Coordinates of N, CA and C in Angstrom, one line a residue:
M834 N -2.1 121.2 -88.0 CA -2.4 120.0 -88.5 C -3.9 119.6 -88.1
A835 N -4.3 120.0 -86.9 CA -5.7 119.6 -86.4 C -6.6 120.2 -87.4
A836 N -6.3 121.4 -87.9 CA -7.4 122.1 -88.7 C -7.6 121.6 -90.1
A837 N -6.7 120.7 -90.5 CA -6.6 120.3 -92.0 C -8.1 119.5 -92.1
P838 N -8.5 118.4 -91.3 CA -9.7 117.9 -91.5 C -11.0 118.8 -91.7
V839 N -10.9 119.8 -90.9 CA -11.9 120.8 -90.8 C -11.9 121.5 -92.1
A840 N -10.9 121.9 -92.6 CA -10.7 122.7 -93.9 C -11.2 121.9 -95.0
E841 N -10.9 120.6 -95.0 CA -11.3 119.6 -95.9 C -12.8 119.4 -96.0
Q842 N -13.5 119.4 -94.9 CA -15.0 119.3 -94.8 C -15.5 120.7 -95.5
L843 N -15.0 121.7 -94.9 CA -15.6 123.0 -95.4 C -15.6 123.1 -96.7
N844 N -14.2 122.6 -97.3 CA -14.1 122.8 -98.8 C -15.1 122.1 -99.5
G845 N -15.5 120.9 -99.0 CA -16.6 120.1 -99.5 C -17.9 120.6 -99.6
F846 N -18.1 121.4 -98.7 CA -19.5 122.4 -98.7 C -19.3 123.4 -99.7
V847 N -18.2 124.2 -99.6 CA -18.1 125.4 -100.5 C -18.0 124.9 -101.9
R848 N -17.3 123.9 -102.2 CA -16.8 123.5 -103.8 C -17.4 121.9 -103.8
P849 N -18.9 121.8 -103.7 CA -19.2 120.4 -103.8 C -19.2 120.0 -105.4
P850 N -19.3 118.8 -105.6 CA -19.1 118.2 -106.9 C -20.2 118.5 -107.7
T851 N -20.0 118.7 -109.1 CA -21.0 119.1 -109.8 C -22.1 118.0 -110.0
D852 N -23.3 118.2 -110.6 CA -24.3 117.2 -110.7 C -23.7 116.0 -111.6
A853 N -22.9 116.4 -112.7 CA -22.2 115.3 -113.5 C -21.3 114.6 -112.7
E854 N -20.5 115.1 -111.9 CA -19.5 114.5 -111.1 C -20.1 113.5 -110.0
T855 N -21.2 113.7 -109.6 CA -22.0 112.9 -108.6 C -22.3 111.6 -109.2
L856 N -22.5 111.4 -110.5 CA -22.9 110.3 -111.2 C -21.7 109.4 -111.2
T857 N -20.5 109.8 -111.0 CA -19.2 108.9 -110.9 C -18.6 108.6 -109.6
L858 N -19.2 109.3 -108.7 CA -18.6 109.0 -107.3 C -19.0 107.9 -106.6
Y859 N -20.2 107.3 -107.0 CA -20.8 106.1 -106.2 C -20.2 104.8 -106.8
V860 N -19.6 104.0 -106.1 CA -19.2 102.7 -106.5 C -19.6 101.7 -105.5
P861 N -20.5 100.7 -106.1 CA -21.1 99.5 -105.3 C -20.0 98.7 -104.7
Q862 N -20.3 98.4 -103.3 CA -19.4 97.6 -102.7 C -19.7 96.3 -102.5
T863 N -20.8 95.8 -102.9 CA -21.3 94.3 -102.9 C -22.0 94.1 -104.2
D864 N -22.2 92.8 -104.5 CA -22.8 92.3 -105.7 C -24.4 92.9 -105.6
R865 N -24.9 92.8 -104.4 CA -26.2 93.2 -104.4 C -26.5 94.6 -104.6
A866 N -25.6 95.4 -104.2 CA -25.6 96.8 -104.3 C -25.5 97.2 -105.8
A867 N -24.5 96.4 -106.5 CA -24.3 96.7 -107.9 C -25.7 96.2 -108.8
E868 N -26.3 95.1 -108.4 CA -27.6 94.8 -109.1 C -28.5 95.9 -108.8
I869 N -28.8 96.3 -107.6 CA -29.7 97.5 -107.5 C -29.4 98.6 -108.1
N870 N -28.2 99.1 -108.1 CA -27.7 100.3 -109.0 C -28.0 100.1 -110.4
D871 N -27.6 99.0 -110.9 CA -27.7 98.8 -112.4 C -29.3 98.8 -112.8
H872 N -30.1 98.2 -111.9 CA -31.6 98.3 -112.3 C -32.2 99.7 -112.2
I873 N -31.6 100.5 -111.2 CA -32.1 101.8 -111.2 C -31.6 102.7 -112.4
V874 N -30.3 102.5 -112.6 CA -29.7 103.3 -113.8 C -30.2 103.0 -115.1
S875 N -30.5 101.7 -115.3 CA -31.1 101.3 -116.6 C -32.5 101.2 -116.7
H876 N -33.2 101.4 -115.7 CA -34.7 101.3 -115.7 C -35.2 102.2 -116.9
P877 N -36.3 101.8 -117.6 CA -36.9 102.6 -118.6 C -37.3 104.0 -118.3
L878 N -37.8 104.3 -117.1 CA -38.0 105.6 -116.7 C -36.8 106.4 -116.6
S879 N -35.5 105.9 -116.0 CA -34.4 106.5 -116.1 C -33.9 106.9 -117.5
V880 N -34.0 105.9 -118.4 CA -33.7 106.1 -119.7 C -34.5 107.1 -120.5
R881 N -35.7 107.2 -120.3 CA -36.5 108.2 -120.8 C -36.2 109.7 -120.3
L882 N -36.0 109.9 -119.1 CA -35.8 111.1 -118.5 C -34.4 111.6 -118.8
R883 N -33.5 110.7 -118.9 CA -32.2 111.0 -119.3 C -32.1 111.6 -120.8
S884 N -33.0 111.2 -121.6 CA -33.0 111.6 -122.9 C -33.8 113.0 -123.1
Q885 N -34.4 113.5 -122.1 CA -35.2 114.8 -122.3 C -34.3 116.0 -122.2
E886 N -34.6 117.0 -123.0 CA -33.8 118.2 -123.0 C -34.2 119.0 -121.7
G887 N -33.2 119.6 -121.0 CA -33.6 120.4 -119.9 C -33.6 119.6 -118.7
V888 N -33.3 118.2 -118.7 CA -33.4 117.4 -117.4 C -31.9 117.2 -116.9
T889 N -31.7 117.5 -115.7 CA -30.3 117.2 -115.0 C -30.5 116.0 -114.1
E890 N -29.5 115.1 -114.5 CA -29.3 113.8 -113.7 C -28.3 114.0 -112.8
S891 N -28.6 113.5 -111.5 CA -27.5 113.7 -110.4 C -27.7 112.7 -109.3
R892 N -26.8 112.4 -108.4 CA -27.0 111.9 -107.1 C -26.6 112.8 -106.0
P893 N -27.6 113.5 -105.7 CA -27.6 114.6 -104.6 C -26.7 114.3 -103.4
H894 N -27.0 113.0 -102.8 CA -26.4 112.7 -101.6 C -24.9 112.7 -101.7
M895 N -24.4 112.4 -102.9 CA -22.8 112.4 -103.2 C -22.3 113.9 -103.1
K896 N -23.1 114.9 -102.9 CA -22.5 116.2 -102.7 C -22.1 116.3 -101.3
I897 N -22.8 115.5 -100.5 CA -22.2 115.8 -99.0 C -20.9 115.3 -98.7
P898 N -19.9 116.1 -98.2 CA -18.5 115.6 -98.0 C -18.6 114.2 -97.2
E899 N -17.7 113.4 -97.7 CA -17.6 112.0 -97.4 C -17.5 111.9 -95.7
K900 N -16.7 112.8 -95.2 CA -16.6 112.5 -93.7 C -17.7 113.3 -93.0
M901 N -18.6 113.9 -93.6 CA -19.9 114.5 -92.9 C -21.1 113.5 -93.1
R902 N -21.0 112.5 -93.9 CA -22.1 111.7 -94.2 C -22.6 111.0 -93.0
Q903 N -21.7 110.7 -92.2 CA -22.0 109.9 -90.8 C -23.0 110.7 -90.1
Y904 N -23.1 112.0 -90.3 CA -24.0 113.0 -89.5 C -25.1 113.3 -90.3
N905 N -25.3 112.8 -91.5 CA -26.6 113.0 -92.3 C -27.5 111.7 -92.2
L906 N -28.8 112.1 -91.9 CA -29.7 110.9 -91.8 C -30.0 109.9 -93.1
T907 N -30.2 110.4 -94.1 CA -30.4 109.7 -95.4 C -29.3 109.5 -96.1
G908 N -28.2 110.4 -96.0 CA -27.0 110.1 -96.7 C -26.0 109.5 -95.9
G909 N -26.2 109.1 -94.7 CA -25.3 108.3 -94.0 C -26.0 107.2 -93.1
T910 N -26.7 107.6 -92.2 CA -27.2 106.8 -91.1 C -28.2 105.7 -91.6
L911 N -28.9 106.1 -92.6 CA -29.9 105.2 -93.1 C -29.3 104.5 -94.6
M912 N -28.2 104.8 -94.9 CA -27.7 104.4 -96.2 C -27.1 103.1 -96.0
G913 N -27.0 102.0 -96.7 CA -26.2 100.9 -96.6 C -27.0 99.7 -96.9
E914 N -26.5 98.7 -96.7 CA -27.0 97.2 -96.8 C -28.4 97.1 -96.2
N915 N -29.3 96.5 -97.1 CA -30.5 96.3 -96.5 C -31.4 97.5 -96.0
K916 N -30.8 98.8 -96.3 CA -31.5 100.0 -96.1 C -31.7 100.8 -97.3
I917 N -31.3 102.0 -97.4 CA -31.2 102.7 -98.7 C -29.9 102.3 -99.4
E918 N -30.1 101.2 -100.0 CA -28.9 100.4 -100.4 C -27.9 101.3 -101.3
V919 N -28.3 102.1 -102.1 CA -27.5 102.9 -103.0 C -28.0 104.3 -103.0
P920 N -27.3 105.3 -103.3 CA -27.7 106.7 -103.5 C -28.7 107.0 -104.3
P921 N -29.9 107.6 -104.0 CA -30.9 107.7 -104.9 C -30.5 108.5 -106.2
L922 N -31.1 108.2 -107.3 CA -30.8 108.8 -108.6 C -31.9 109.8 -108.8
S923 N -31.5 111.1 -109.2 CA -32.5 112.0 -109.4 C -32.4 112.8 -110.7
F924 N -33.6 113.1 -111.2 CA -33.6 113.9 -112.6 C -34.5 115.1 -112.3
S925 N -33.9 116.2 -112.5 CA -34.6 117.6 -112.2 C -34.6 118.5 -113.3
R926 N -35.8 119.2 -113.3 CA -35.9 120.3 -114.1 C -35.9 121.8 -113.5
T927 N -34.5 122.0 -113.3 CA -34.2 123.2 -112.3 C -34.3 124.6 -113.0
E928 N -34.4 124.5 -114.3 CA -34.5 125.9 -115.0 C -36.0 126.3 -115.3
D929 N -36.9 125.4 -115.0 CA -38.3 125.7 -115.3 C -38.8 126.8 -114.2
E930 N -39.8 127.5 -114.4 CA -40.3 128.5 -113.6 C -40.8 127.8 -112.3
L931 N -41.4 126.6 -112.5 CA -41.9 125.9 -111.4 C -41.2 124.4 -111.5
P932 N -40.0 124.3 -110.9 CA -39.1 123.2 -111.0 C -39.8 121.9 -110.7
T933 N -39.2 120.8 -111.2 CA -39.8 119.4 -110.8 C -38.6 118.4 -110.6
L934 N -38.9 117.4 -110.0 CA -38.0 116.3 -109.7 C -38.5 114.9 -109.7
T935 N -37.9 113.9 -110.2 CA -38.1 112.6 -110.2 C -36.9 111.7 -109.6
Q936 N -37.2 111.2 -108.6 CA -36.0 110.3 -107.8 C -36.4 108.9 -107.7
L937 N -35.4 108.1 -108.2 CA -35.5 106.7 -108.1 C -34.7 106.0 -107.0
S938 N -35.3 105.2 -106.1 CA -34.5 104.7 -105.0 C -34.9 103.0 -104.7
Y939 N -34.1 102.5 -103.8 CA -34.6 101.3 -103.3 C -34.6 101.3 -101.8
L940 N -35.5 100.7 -101.3 CA -35.8 100.6 -99.8 C -35.8 99.1 -99.3
G941 N -34.9 99.0 -98.3 CA -34.4 97.5 -98.0 C -35.3 97.2 -96.8
P942 N -35.2 95.8 -96.3 CA -35.9 95.3 -95.2 C -35.6 95.7 -93.9
S943 N -34.6 96.6 -93.7 CA -34.1 97.1 -92.4 C -34.7 98.4 -92.0
L944 N -35.7 98.7 -93.0 CA -36.4 100.3 -92.9 C -37.8 100.1 -92.4
C945 N -38.2 99.1 -91.7 CA -39.5 98.7 -91.5 C -39.8 99.2 -90.2
G946 N -41.3 99.5 -90.1 CA -42.0 99.7 -88.8 C -42.7 98.5 -88.4
H947 N -43.7 98.1 -89.2 CA -44.3 96.7 -89.1 C -43.5 95.8 -89.9
P948 N -43.4 94.5 -89.6 CA -42.7 93.7 -90.6 C -43.0 93.7 -91.9
G949 N -42.0 93.9 -92.8 CA -42.4 93.8 -94.4 C -42.9 95.2 -94.6
I950 N -43.2 96.2 -93.9 CA -43.7 97.6 -94.4 C -42.8 98.6 -93.9
I951 N -42.5 99.3 -94.9 CA -41.5 100.5 -94.6 C -42.1 101.3 -93.6
H952 N -41.4 102.0 -92.8 CA -41.7 102.9 -91.7 C -42.2 104.1 -92.3
G953 N -43.5 104.6 -91.8 CA -44.2 105.8 -92.4 C -43.2 107.0 -92.2
G954 N -42.5 107.0 -91.1 CA -41.7 108.2 -90.8 C -40.6 108.4 -91.8
L955 N -40.1 107.2 -92.3 CA -38.9 107.3 -93.4 C -39.7 107.7 -94.7
L956 N -40.9 107.4 -95.0 CA -41.4 108.0 -96.1 C -41.5 109.5 -96.2
A957 N -42.0 109.9 -95.0 CA -42.2 111.4 -94.7 C -40.9 112.1 -94.9
T958 N -39.8 111.5 -94.3 CA -38.4 112.1 -94.4 C -38.1 112.3 -96.0
L959 N -38.2 111.1 -96.7 CA -37.9 111.2 -98.0 C -38.6 112.1 -98.9
L960 N -40.0 112.4 -98.5 CA -40.8 113.4 -99.1 C -40.3 114.8 -98.7
D961 N -39.9 114.9 -97.5 CA -39.5 116.4 -97.0 C -38.3 116.7 -97.8
E962 N -37.4 115.7 -97.9 CA -36.0 116.1 -98.7 C -36.3 116.2 -100.2
G963 N -37.1 115.3 -100.6 CA -37.4 115.3 -102.1 C -38.1 116.6 -102.6
L964 N -39.1 117.0 -101.9 CA -39.8 118.1 -102.2 C -39.0 119.4 -102.1
A965 N -38.1 119.4 -101.1 CA -37.2 120.5 -100.9 C -36.2 120.6 -102.1
R966 N -35.6 119.4 -102.5 CA -34.7 119.5 -103.6 C -35.6 119.9 -104.9
A967 N -36.7 119.6 -105.1 CA -37.4 119.9 -106.3 C -37.7 121.5 -106.3
C968 N -38.0 122.2 -105.1 CA -38.3 123.5 -105.2 C -37.3 124.6 -104.9
F969 N -36.3 124.1 -104.3 CA -35.2 125.1 -103.9 C -34.6 125.9 -105.1
P970 N -34.6 125.5 -106.4 CA -34.0 126.1 -107.4 C -34.9 127.3 -107.7
A971 N -36.2 127.5 -107.3 CA -37.0 128.6 -107.5 C -36.8 129.6 -106.5
L972 N -36.1 129.4 -105.5 CA -35.8 130.4 -104.4 C -34.6 131.4 -104.6
P973 N -34.5 132.5 -104.2 CA -33.7 133.4 -104.7 C -32.2 132.9 -104.5
N974 N -31.9 132.3 -103.3 CA -30.6 131.7 -103.0 C -30.6 130.3 -103.1
K975 N -31.6 129.6 -103.6 CA -31.6 128.2 -103.8 C -31.5 127.3 -102.6
V976 N -31.9 127.8 -101.6 CA -32.0 127.0 -100.2 C -33.2 127.5 -99.3
G977 N -33.6 126.6 -98.4 CA -34.8 127.0 -97.7 C -35.0 125.9 -96.6
V978 N -36.0 126.2 -95.6 CA -36.2 125.3 -94.6 C -37.7 124.9 -94.6
T979 N -38.1 123.8 -94.0 CA -39.5 123.4 -94.1 C -40.4 124.2 -93.1
A980 N -41.4 124.8 -93.7 CA -42.3 125.5 -92.7 C -43.4 124.6 -92.3
S981 N -43.9 123.9 -93.4 CA -45.1 123.0 -93.1 C -44.9 121.8 -94.0
L982 N -45.3 120.6 -93.7 CA -45.4 119.5 -94.3 C -46.6 118.6 -94.0
K983 N -47.6 118.3 -94.9 CA -48.7 117.6 -94.8 C -48.7 116.2 -95.7
I984 N -48.8 115.2 -94.7 CA -48.6 113.9 -95.2 C -50.0 113.1 -95.3
D985 N -50.2 112.4 -96.5 CA -51.5 111.4 -96.7 C -51.0 110.1 -96.9
Y986 N -51.0 109.2 -96.1 CA -50.8 107.8 -96.5 C -51.8 107.0 -97.1
R987 N -51.5 106.5 -98.3 CA -52.6 105.9 -99.1 C -52.6 104.4 -98.9
V988 N -51.6 103.6 -99.0 CA -51.3 102.2 -98.9 C -50.0 101.9 -98.3
P989 N -49.9 100.7 -97.6 CA -48.6 100.5 -96.9 C -47.6 100.2 -98.2
C990 N -46.4 100.6 -97.8 CA -45.2 100.6 -98.8 C -44.4 99.3 -98.4
P991 N -44.4 98.3 -99.2 CA -43.8 97.0 -98.9 C -42.1 97.3 -99.0
A992 N -41.5 96.5 -98.2 CA -39.9 96.6 -98.2 C -39.3 95.9 -99.3
D993 N -38.1 96.1 -99.4 CA -37.4 95.3 -100.5 C -38.1 95.6 -101.9
R994 N -38.2 97.0 -102.1 CA -38.9 97.4 -103.3 C -38.3 98.7 -103.8
Y995 N -38.4 98.8 -105.2 CA -37.9 100.1 -105.8 C -39.1 101.1 -105.7
I996 N -38.7 102.5 -105.5 CA -39.9 103.3 -105.5 C -39.4 104.6 -106.3
V997 N -40.4 105.4 -106.6 CA -40.0 106.6 -107.4 C -40.7 107.8 -106.6
L998 N -40.1 108.9 -106.4 CA -40.5 110.2 -105.8 C -40.7 111.1 -106.8
K999 N -41.9 111.7 -106.9 CA -42.3 112.8 -108.0 C -42.5 113.9 -107.2
A1000 N -42.0 115.1 -107.6 CA -42.4 116.3 -106.9 C -42.5 117.4 -107.8
E1001 N -43.4 118.5 -107.6 CA -43.7 119.5 -108.6 C -43.9 120.7 -107.7
T1002 N -43.1 121.8 -108.0 CA -43.4 123.2 -107.6 C -44.7 123.7 -107.9
T1003 N -45.4 124.3 -107.1 CA -46.8 124.8 -107.4 C -47.0 126.1 -107.5
K1004 N -46.3 126.9 -106.6 CA -46.3 128.5 -106.5 C -45.0 128.8 -105.8
V1005 N -44.6 130.1 -106.4 CA -43.5 130.8 -105.7 C -43.9 132.2 -105.4
E1006 N -43.5 132.8 -104.0 CA -43.9 134.2 -103.7 C -42.5 134.7 -102.9
G1007 N -41.7 135.3 -103.7 CA -40.5 135.8 -102.9 C -39.7 134.6 -102.3
R1008 N -39.5 134.6 -100.9 CA -38.9 133.7 -100.2 C -39.6 132.6 -99.8
K1009 N -40.9 132.3 -100.4 CA -41.8 131.2 -100.1 C -42.1 130.4 -101.3
V1010 N -42.2 129.1 -101.3 CA -42.2 128.2 -102.3 C -43.2 127.0 -101.9
W1011 N -44.2 126.7 -102.5 CA -45.1 125.6 -102.3 C -44.9 124.4 -103.3
V1012 N -44.9 123.2 -102.9 CA -44.7 122.1 -103.7 C -45.5 120.8 -103.4
K1013 N -45.7 120.1 -104.1 CA -46.5 118.8 -103.9 C -45.8 117.6 -104.5
G1014 N -46.0 116.4 -104.0 CA -45.3 115.2 -104.4 C -45.8 113.9 -103.8
W1015 N -45.3 113.0 -104.4 CA -45.8 111.6 -103.9 C -44.7 110.5 -104.1
I1016 N -44.9 109.5 -103.5 CA -44.2 108.3 -103.8 C -45.0 107.2 -104.2
E1017 N -44.4 106.6 -105.3 CA -45.2 105.4 -106.0 C -44.2 104.3 -106.1
L1018 N -44.7 103.1 -106.1 CA -43.9 101.9 -106.4 C -43.4 101.9 -107.7
L1019 N -42.1 101.5 -108.0 CA -41.7 101.5 -109.3 C -41.7 100.2 -109.9
G1020 N -42.6 100.0 -111.1 CA -42.7 98.8 -111.8 C -41.6 98.6 -112.8
D1021 N -41.8 97.6 -113.5 CA -40.6 97.1 -114.5 C -40.6 98.1 -115.6
E1022 N -41.8 98.6 -116.0 CA -41.9 99.5 -117.2 C -41.9 100.9 -116.6
D1023 N -42.0 101.8 -117.9 CA -42.0 103.3 -117.6 C -43.5 103.6 -117.7
G1024 N -44.2 103.7 -116.5 CA -45.5 104.0 -116.4 C -45.7 104.5 -114.8
D1025 N -47.0 104.8 -114.6 CA -47.3 105.1 -113.2 C -47.6 104.0 -112.3
G1026 N -47.0 104.1 -111.3 CA -47.1 102.9 -110.4 C -48.3 103.2 -109.2
T1027 N -48.3 102.3 -108.3 CA -49.2 102.5 -107.3 C -48.7 103.5 -106.2
K1028 N -49.4 104.8 -106.1 CA -49.1 105.7 -105.0 C -49.3 105.2 -103.5
V1029 N -48.2 105.4 -102.8 CA -48.3 104.9 -101.5 C -48.5 106.0 -100.5
V1030 N -48.0 107.2 -100.7 CA -48.1 108.4 -99.9 C -47.9 109.6 -100.7
E1031 N -48.8 110.7 -100.3 CA -48.6 111.9 -101.0 C -48.4 113.0 -99.9
A1032 N -47.9 114.1 -100.4 CA -47.5 115.3 -99.7 C -47.7 116.6 -100.2
E1033 N -47.8 117.8 -99.4 CA -47.7 119.0 -99.8 C -47.1 119.8 -98.8
A1034 N -46.1 120.8 -99.2 CA -45.3 121.4 -98.2 C -45.1 122.9 -98.6
L1035 N -44.6 123.7 -97.6 CA -44.2 125.0 -97.8 C -42.9 125.2 -97.3
F1036 N -41.9 125.7 -98.2 CA -40.6 126.0 -97.7 C -40.3 127.5 -97.8
I1037 N -39.6 128.0 -96.8 CA -39.3 129.3 -96.7 C -37.7 129.6 -96.7
E1038 N -37.2 130.4 -97.4 CA -35.8 130.7 -97.5 C -35.4 131.7 -96.4
P1039 N -34.4 131.3 -95.5 CA -34.3 132.1 -94.2 C -33.5 133.4 -94.7
K1040 N -33.5 134.3 -93.9 CA -33.0 135.6 -94.2 C -31.5 135.5 -94.4
G1041 N -30.8 134.7 -93.7 CA -29.4 134.4 -93.9 C -29.0 133.4 -94.8
A1042 N -29.8 133.2 -95.9 CA -29.6 132.2 -96.9 C -28.3 132.2 -97.5
K1043 N -27.8 133.5 -97.9 CA -26.5 133.5 -98.6 C -25.4 132.9 -97.9
N1044 N -25.4 132.7 -96.5 CA -24.2 132.2 -95.9 C -24.4 130.6 -95.5
M1045 N -25.8 130.1 -96.1 CA -25.9 128.6 -95.9 C -25.1 127.7 -96.7
A1046 N -24.6 126.6 -96.2 CA -23.9 125.7 -97.1 C -24.8 125.2 -98.3
R1047 N -24.2 125.0 -99.5 CA -25.0 124.7 -100.6 C -24.5 122.9 -100.9
I1048 N -25.3 122.2 -100.2 CA -25.0 120.7 -100.5 C -25.7 120.2 -101.7
Y1049 N -26.9 120.8 -101.9 CA -27.6 120.1 -103.0 C -27.8 121.2 -104.1
S1050 N -27.0 122.2 -104.3 CA -27.3 123.0 -105.4 C -26.7 122.4 -106.7
S1051 N -27.2 122.9 -107.8 CA -26.9 122.4 -109.1 C -25.8 123.2 -109.6
Q1052 N -25.0 122.5 -110.3 CA -23.6 123.1 -110.9 C -23.3 122.6 -112.2

């Protein structure tokens, strides 16, 4: 019987929910979370991306097995009231030769460094993960690790705001893939917002990639 929870967790990694299924797994637990979720899902940017051919909509964090989320930084520790209030909503072009990703999120007041300003380390973490999700489809086994990450902070990112992360794969060479991206403030309309931070990264697929868990793979 002791092995049952372990088997359940492993099964979650081996058979993660599909991208479509992740959209049904999140249920807001508070009125505020429901309000934030509705704003993200119905935002004009989401509506436009959802209508485009070749774009896959998903909530990648919902692919992490529920019992494992407590051990995941952005999918567990930093998720919740006044933090990353709802799982980010992603729109990806995974079939393109140079894949891209657009991700909408809300960052609450408990994620600050200076009062009212989102911690720069969190923004770097979000870019690390977002750039990875954007470019992994271009790798042979669809998984990699960060080899380098260059961050340029432009302006402070205010707390209690919606943001959009945009990432573009720029080059692929075997097990190496280069990607650039940025985070901007999400306005009320479908247009470019103020860039708060930009990044460039290199990801490398490990030689044992075939045996790595696929939590963020597209299905």
